[in-house]
């Protein structure tokens, strides 16, 4: 799997991982959320490149996302807002704070060129993050 990256007069391929985000047992109201992060330029889901996700009874699954970095931070926010804690997740694969209805996370050492699911189980504190291929 590759993602294209335009650089002035040339185009080169970057190995990309293709993943869906799956939220389970998530402590949030039903509704529309977004998954912004430094894998997609912090797009909050209200424009091109955003990762929207709808939660019903604490569960939801995003569309497939191309990820071209192996370590990244991301949040879960209300769709179209930047209502989130303004500090990054630390200590890999754990929640680093809760502010109203947004959460920060970190993934480390994602293998590029793979396809799978990133599952965030909100029934534990910190949340349990599982990356499966």
PDB file of C-alpha atoms in Angstrom:
ATOM      1  CA  UNK A   1       0.000   0.000   0.000  1.00  0.00           C
ATOM      2  CA  UNK A   2       1.312   3.407  -0.915  1.00  0.00           C
ATOM      3  CA  UNK A   3       0.253   6.993  -0.466  1.00  0.00           C
ATOM      4  CA  UNK A   4       1.450   9.651  -2.866  1.00  0.00           C
ATOM      5  CA  UNK A   5       3.252  12.725  -1.627  1.00  0.00           C
ATOM      6  CA  UNK A   6       3.680  15.710  -3.928  1.00  0.00           C
ATOM      7  CA  UNK A   7       6.976  17.520  -3.584  1.00  0.00           C
ATOM      8  CA  UNK A   8       7.509  20.412  -5.990  1.00  0.00           C
ATOM      9  CA  UNK A   9       8.302  18.837  -9.361  1.00  0.00           C
ATOM     10  CA  UNK A  10       8.336  15.194  -8.347  1.00  0.00           C
ATOM     11  CA  UNK A  11       6.028  12.607  -6.882  1.00  0.00           C
ATOM     12  CA  UNK A  12       7.220   9.813  -4.649  1.00  0.00           C
ATOM     13  CA  UNK A  13       5.490   6.935  -2.920  1.00  0.00           C
ATOM     14  CA  UNK A  14       5.356   6.539   0.829  1.00  0.00           C
ATOM     15  CA  UNK A  15       4.604   3.201   2.435  1.00  0.00           C
ATOM     16  CA  UNK A  16       1.186   3.634   4.063  1.00  0.00           C
ATOM     17  CA  UNK A  17      -0.677   1.703   6.699  1.00  0.00           C
ATOM     18  CA  UNK A  18      -4.437   1.440   6.082  1.00  0.00           C
ATOM     19  CA  UNK A  19      -6.503   1.213   9.269  1.00  0.00           C
ATOM     20  CA  UNK A  20      -9.996   1.745  10.586  1.00  0.00           C
ATOM     21  CA  UNK A  21     -10.521   3.162  14.073  1.00  0.00           C
ATOM     22  CA  UNK A  22     -12.990   1.196  16.190  1.00  0.00           C
ATOM     23  CA  UNK A  23     -14.312   2.603  19.458  1.00  0.00           C
ATOM     24  CA  UNK A  24     -15.909   0.243  21.976  1.00  0.00           C
ATOM     25  CA  UNK A  25     -17.304   0.901  25.460  1.00  0.00           C
ATOM     26  CA  UNK A  26     -16.563   4.569  24.897  1.00  0.00           C
ATOM     27  CA  UNK A  27     -17.844   7.003  27.567  1.00  0.00           C
ATOM     28  CA  UNK A  28     -19.397   9.528  25.189  1.00  0.00           C
ATOM     29  CA  UNK A  29     -22.891  10.571  24.198  1.00  0.00           C
ATOM     30  CA  UNK A  30     -24.322   9.210  20.956  1.00  0.00           C
ATOM     31  CA  UNK A  31     -23.466  11.478  18.045  1.00  0.00           C
ATOM     32  CA  UNK A  32     -20.946  12.503  15.431  1.00  0.00           C
ATOM     33  CA  UNK A  33     -17.276  12.779  16.353  1.00  0.00           C
ATOM     34  CA  UNK A  34     -13.964  13.175  14.537  1.00  0.00           C
ATOM     35  CA  UNK A  35     -10.492  11.704  14.910  1.00  0.00           C
ATOM     36  CA  UNK A  36      -7.979  14.496  14.250  1.00  0.00           C
ATOM     37  CA  UNK A  37      -4.294  13.821  14.683  1.00  0.00           C
ATOM     38  CA  UNK A  38      -0.811  14.428  13.396  1.00  0.00           C
ATOM     39  CA  UNK A  39      -1.304  11.610  10.878  1.00  0.00           C
ATOM     40  CA  UNK A  40      -3.849  13.799   9.003  1.00  0.00           C
ATOM     41  CA  UNK A  41      -2.878  17.383   9.808  1.00  0.00           C
ATOM     42  CA  UNK A  42      -5.261  17.715  12.763  1.00  0.00           C
ATOM     43  CA  UNK A  43      -8.263  17.937  10.453  1.00  0.00           C
ATOM     44  CA  UNK A  44     -11.313  17.948  12.740  1.00  0.00           C
ATOM     45  CA  UNK A  45     -13.625  16.087  10.376  1.00  0.00           C
ATOM     46  CA  UNK A  46     -15.404  19.052   8.850  1.00  0.00           C
ATOM     47  CA  UNK A  47     -13.351  19.140   5.656  1.00  0.00           C
ATOM     48  CA  UNK A  48     -11.353  16.968   3.263  1.00  0.00           C
ATOM     49  CA  UNK A  49      -9.094  14.510   5.015  1.00  0.00           C
ATOM     50  CA  UNK A  50     -11.026  14.361   8.263  1.00  0.00           C
ATOM     51  CA  UNK A  51     -11.887  11.063   9.923  1.00  0.00           C
ATOM     52  CA  UNK A  52     -15.533  11.187  11.042  1.00  0.00           C
ATOM     53  CA  UNK A  53     -16.991   8.513  13.311  1.00  0.00           C
ATOM     54  CA  UNK A  54     -20.536   8.121  14.635  1.00  0.00           C
ATOM     55  CA  UNK A  55     -20.988   6.693  18.124  1.00  0.00           C
ATOM     56  CA  UNK A  56     -24.055   4.752  19.177  1.00  0.00           C
ATOM     57  CA  UNK A  57     -24.160   3.184  22.643  1.00  0.00           C
ATOM     58  CA  UNK A  58     -20.410   3.821  23.044  1.00  0.00           C
ATOM     59  CA  UNK A  59     -19.377   2.116  19.794  1.00  0.00           C
ATOM     60  CA  UNK A  60     -18.461   3.176  16.277  1.00  0.00           C
ATOM     61  CA  UNK A  61     -16.119   2.407  13.384  1.00  0.00           C
ATOM     62  CA  UNK A  62     -14.456   4.905  11.044  1.00  0.00           C
ATOM     63  CA  UNK A  63     -13.809   4.548   7.337  1.00  0.00           C
ATOM     64  CA  UNK A  64     -10.355   3.312   6.280  1.00  0.00           C
ATOM     65  CA  UNK A  65      -7.580   5.834   6.842  1.00  0.00           C
ATOM     66  CA  UNK A  66      -4.153   6.058   5.179  1.00  0.00           C
ATOM     67  CA  UNK A  67      -1.491   6.601   7.824  1.00  0.00           C
ATOM     68  CA  UNK A  68       2.052   7.404   6.692  1.00  0.00           C
ATOM     69  CA  UNK A  69       3.779   7.779  10.080  1.00  0.00           C
ATOM     70  CA  UNK A  70       4.575   5.005  12.543  1.00  0.00           C
ATOM     71  CA  UNK A  71       4.179   7.039  15.744  1.00  0.00           C
ATOM     72  CA  UNK A  72       1.433   9.623  16.108  1.00  0.00           C
ATOM     73  CA  UNK A  73      -0.938  11.337  18.512  1.00  0.00           C
ATOM     74  CA  UNK A  74      -4.643  11.801  17.889  1.00  0.00           C
ATOM     75  CA  UNK A  75      -7.799  12.898  19.658  1.00  0.00           C
ATOM     76  CA  UNK A  76     -11.479  12.124  19.627  1.00  0.00           C
ATOM     77  CA  UNK A  77     -13.550  15.310  19.497  1.00  0.00           C
ATOM     78  CA  UNK A  78     -17.029  16.464  18.618  1.00  0.00           C
ATOM     79  CA  UNK A  79     -17.291  16.669  14.826  1.00  0.00           C
ATOM     80  CA  UNK A  80     -16.209  20.057  13.490  1.00  0.00           C
ATOM     81  CA  UNK A  81     -14.734  21.342  16.755  1.00  0.00           C
ATOM     82  CA  UNK A  82     -11.286  21.588  18.231  1.00  0.00           C
ATOM     83  CA  UNK A  83     -12.706  21.005  21.670  1.00  0.00           C
ATOM     84  CA  UNK A  84      -9.844  18.940  23.046  1.00  0.00           C
ATOM     85  CA  UNK A  85      -7.104  19.080  25.662  1.00  0.00           C
ATOM     86  CA  UNK A  86      -4.197  21.060  24.197  1.00  0.00           C
ATOM     87  CA  UNK A  87      -1.442  18.758  25.339  1.00  0.00           C
ATOM     88  CA  UNK A  88      -0.291  15.589  23.636  1.00  0.00           C
ATOM     89  CA  UNK A  89      -0.759  12.043  24.808  1.00  0.00           C
ATOM     90  CA  UNK A  90       2.317  10.603  26.492  1.00  0.00           C
ATOM     91  CA  UNK A  91       3.489   7.185  27.575  1.00  0.00           C
ATOM     92  CA  UNK A  92       2.212   5.551  24.365  1.00  0.00           C
ATOM     93  CA  UNK A  93      -1.126   3.851  23.886  1.00  0.00           C
ATOM     94  CA  UNK A  94      -2.956   5.513  26.746  1.00  0.00           C
ATOM     95  CA  UNK A  95      -5.442   8.265  27.470  1.00  0.00           C
ATOM     96  CA  UNK A  96      -3.650  11.410  28.587  1.00  0.00           C
ATOM     97  CA  UNK A  97      -6.547  13.346  29.961  1.00  0.00           C
ATOM     98  CA  UNK A  98     -10.194  14.031  29.478  1.00  0.00           C
ATOM     99  CA  UNK A  99     -11.737  17.444  28.894  1.00  0.00           C
ATOM    100  CA  UNK A 100     -15.503  17.511  28.533  1.00  0.00           C
ATOM    101  CA  UNK A 101     -15.991  15.212  25.577  1.00  0.00           C
ATOM    102  CA  UNK A 102     -12.554  14.861  23.997  1.00  0.00           C
ATOM    103  CA  UNK A 103      -9.663  12.514  24.585  1.00  0.00           C
ATOM    104  CA  UNK A 104      -5.977  12.303  23.551  1.00  0.00           C
ATOM    105  CA  UNK A 105      -4.144   9.126  22.543  1.00  0.00           C
ATOM    106  CA  UNK A 106      -0.800   8.007  21.170  1.00  0.00           C
ATOM    107  CA  UNK A 107       0.146   5.095  18.900  1.00  0.00           C
ATOM    108  CA  UNK A 108       3.771   4.014  18.721  1.00  0.00           C
ATOM    109  CA  UNK A 109       5.563   1.763  16.246  1.00  0.00           C
ATOM    110  CA  UNK A 110       2.684   1.194  13.809  1.00  0.00           C
ATOM    111  CA  UNK A 111       4.058  -0.973  11.007  1.00  0.00           C
ATOM    112  CA  UNK A 112       3.695   0.844   7.680  1.00  0.00           C
ATOM    113  CA  UNK A 113       2.516  -1.183   4.703  1.00  0.00           C
ATOM    114  CA  UNK A 114      -0.038  -3.065   6.816  1.00  0.00           C
ATOM    115  CA  UNK A 115      -3.838  -3.057   6.995  1.00  0.00           C
ATOM    116  CA  UNK A 116      -5.968  -3.543  10.094  1.00  0.00           C
ATOM    117  CA  UNK A 117      -7.950  -2.013  12.955  1.00  0.00           C
ATOM    118  CA  UNK A 118      -7.017   0.292  15.812  1.00  0.00           C
ATOM    119  CA  UNK A 119      -9.445  -0.525  18.642  1.00  0.00           C
ATOM    120  CA  UNK A 120      -9.874   1.851  21.566  1.00  0.00           C
ATOM    121  CA  UNK A 121     -11.691   0.275  24.503  1.00  0.00           C
ATOM    122  CA  UNK A 122     -12.964   3.004  26.810  1.00  0.00           C
ATOM    123  CA  UNK A 123     -14.006   0.614  29.590  1.00  0.00           C
ATOM    124  CA  UNK A 124     -10.571   0.889  31.222  1.00  0.00           C
ATOM    125  CA  UNK A 125      -8.689   3.908  32.578  1.00  0.00           C
ATOM    126  CA  UNK A 126      -6.497   4.557  30.763  1.00  0.00           C
ATOM    127  CA  UNK A 127      -8.274   3.236  27.680  1.00  0.00           C
ATOM    128  CA  UNK A 128      -6.902   0.038  26.158  1.00  0.00           C
ATOM    129  CA  UNK A 129      -5.625   0.456  22.600  1.00  0.00           C
ATOM    130  CA  UNK A 130      -5.155  -2.630  20.438  1.00  0.00           C
ATOM    131  CA  UNK A 131      -3.642  -2.578  16.960  1.00  0.00           C
ATOM    132  CA  UNK A 132      -4.542  -5.675  14.955  1.00  0.00           C
ATOM    133  CA  UNK A 133      -3.604  -6.659  11.397  1.00  0.00           C
TER     134      UNK A 133
END
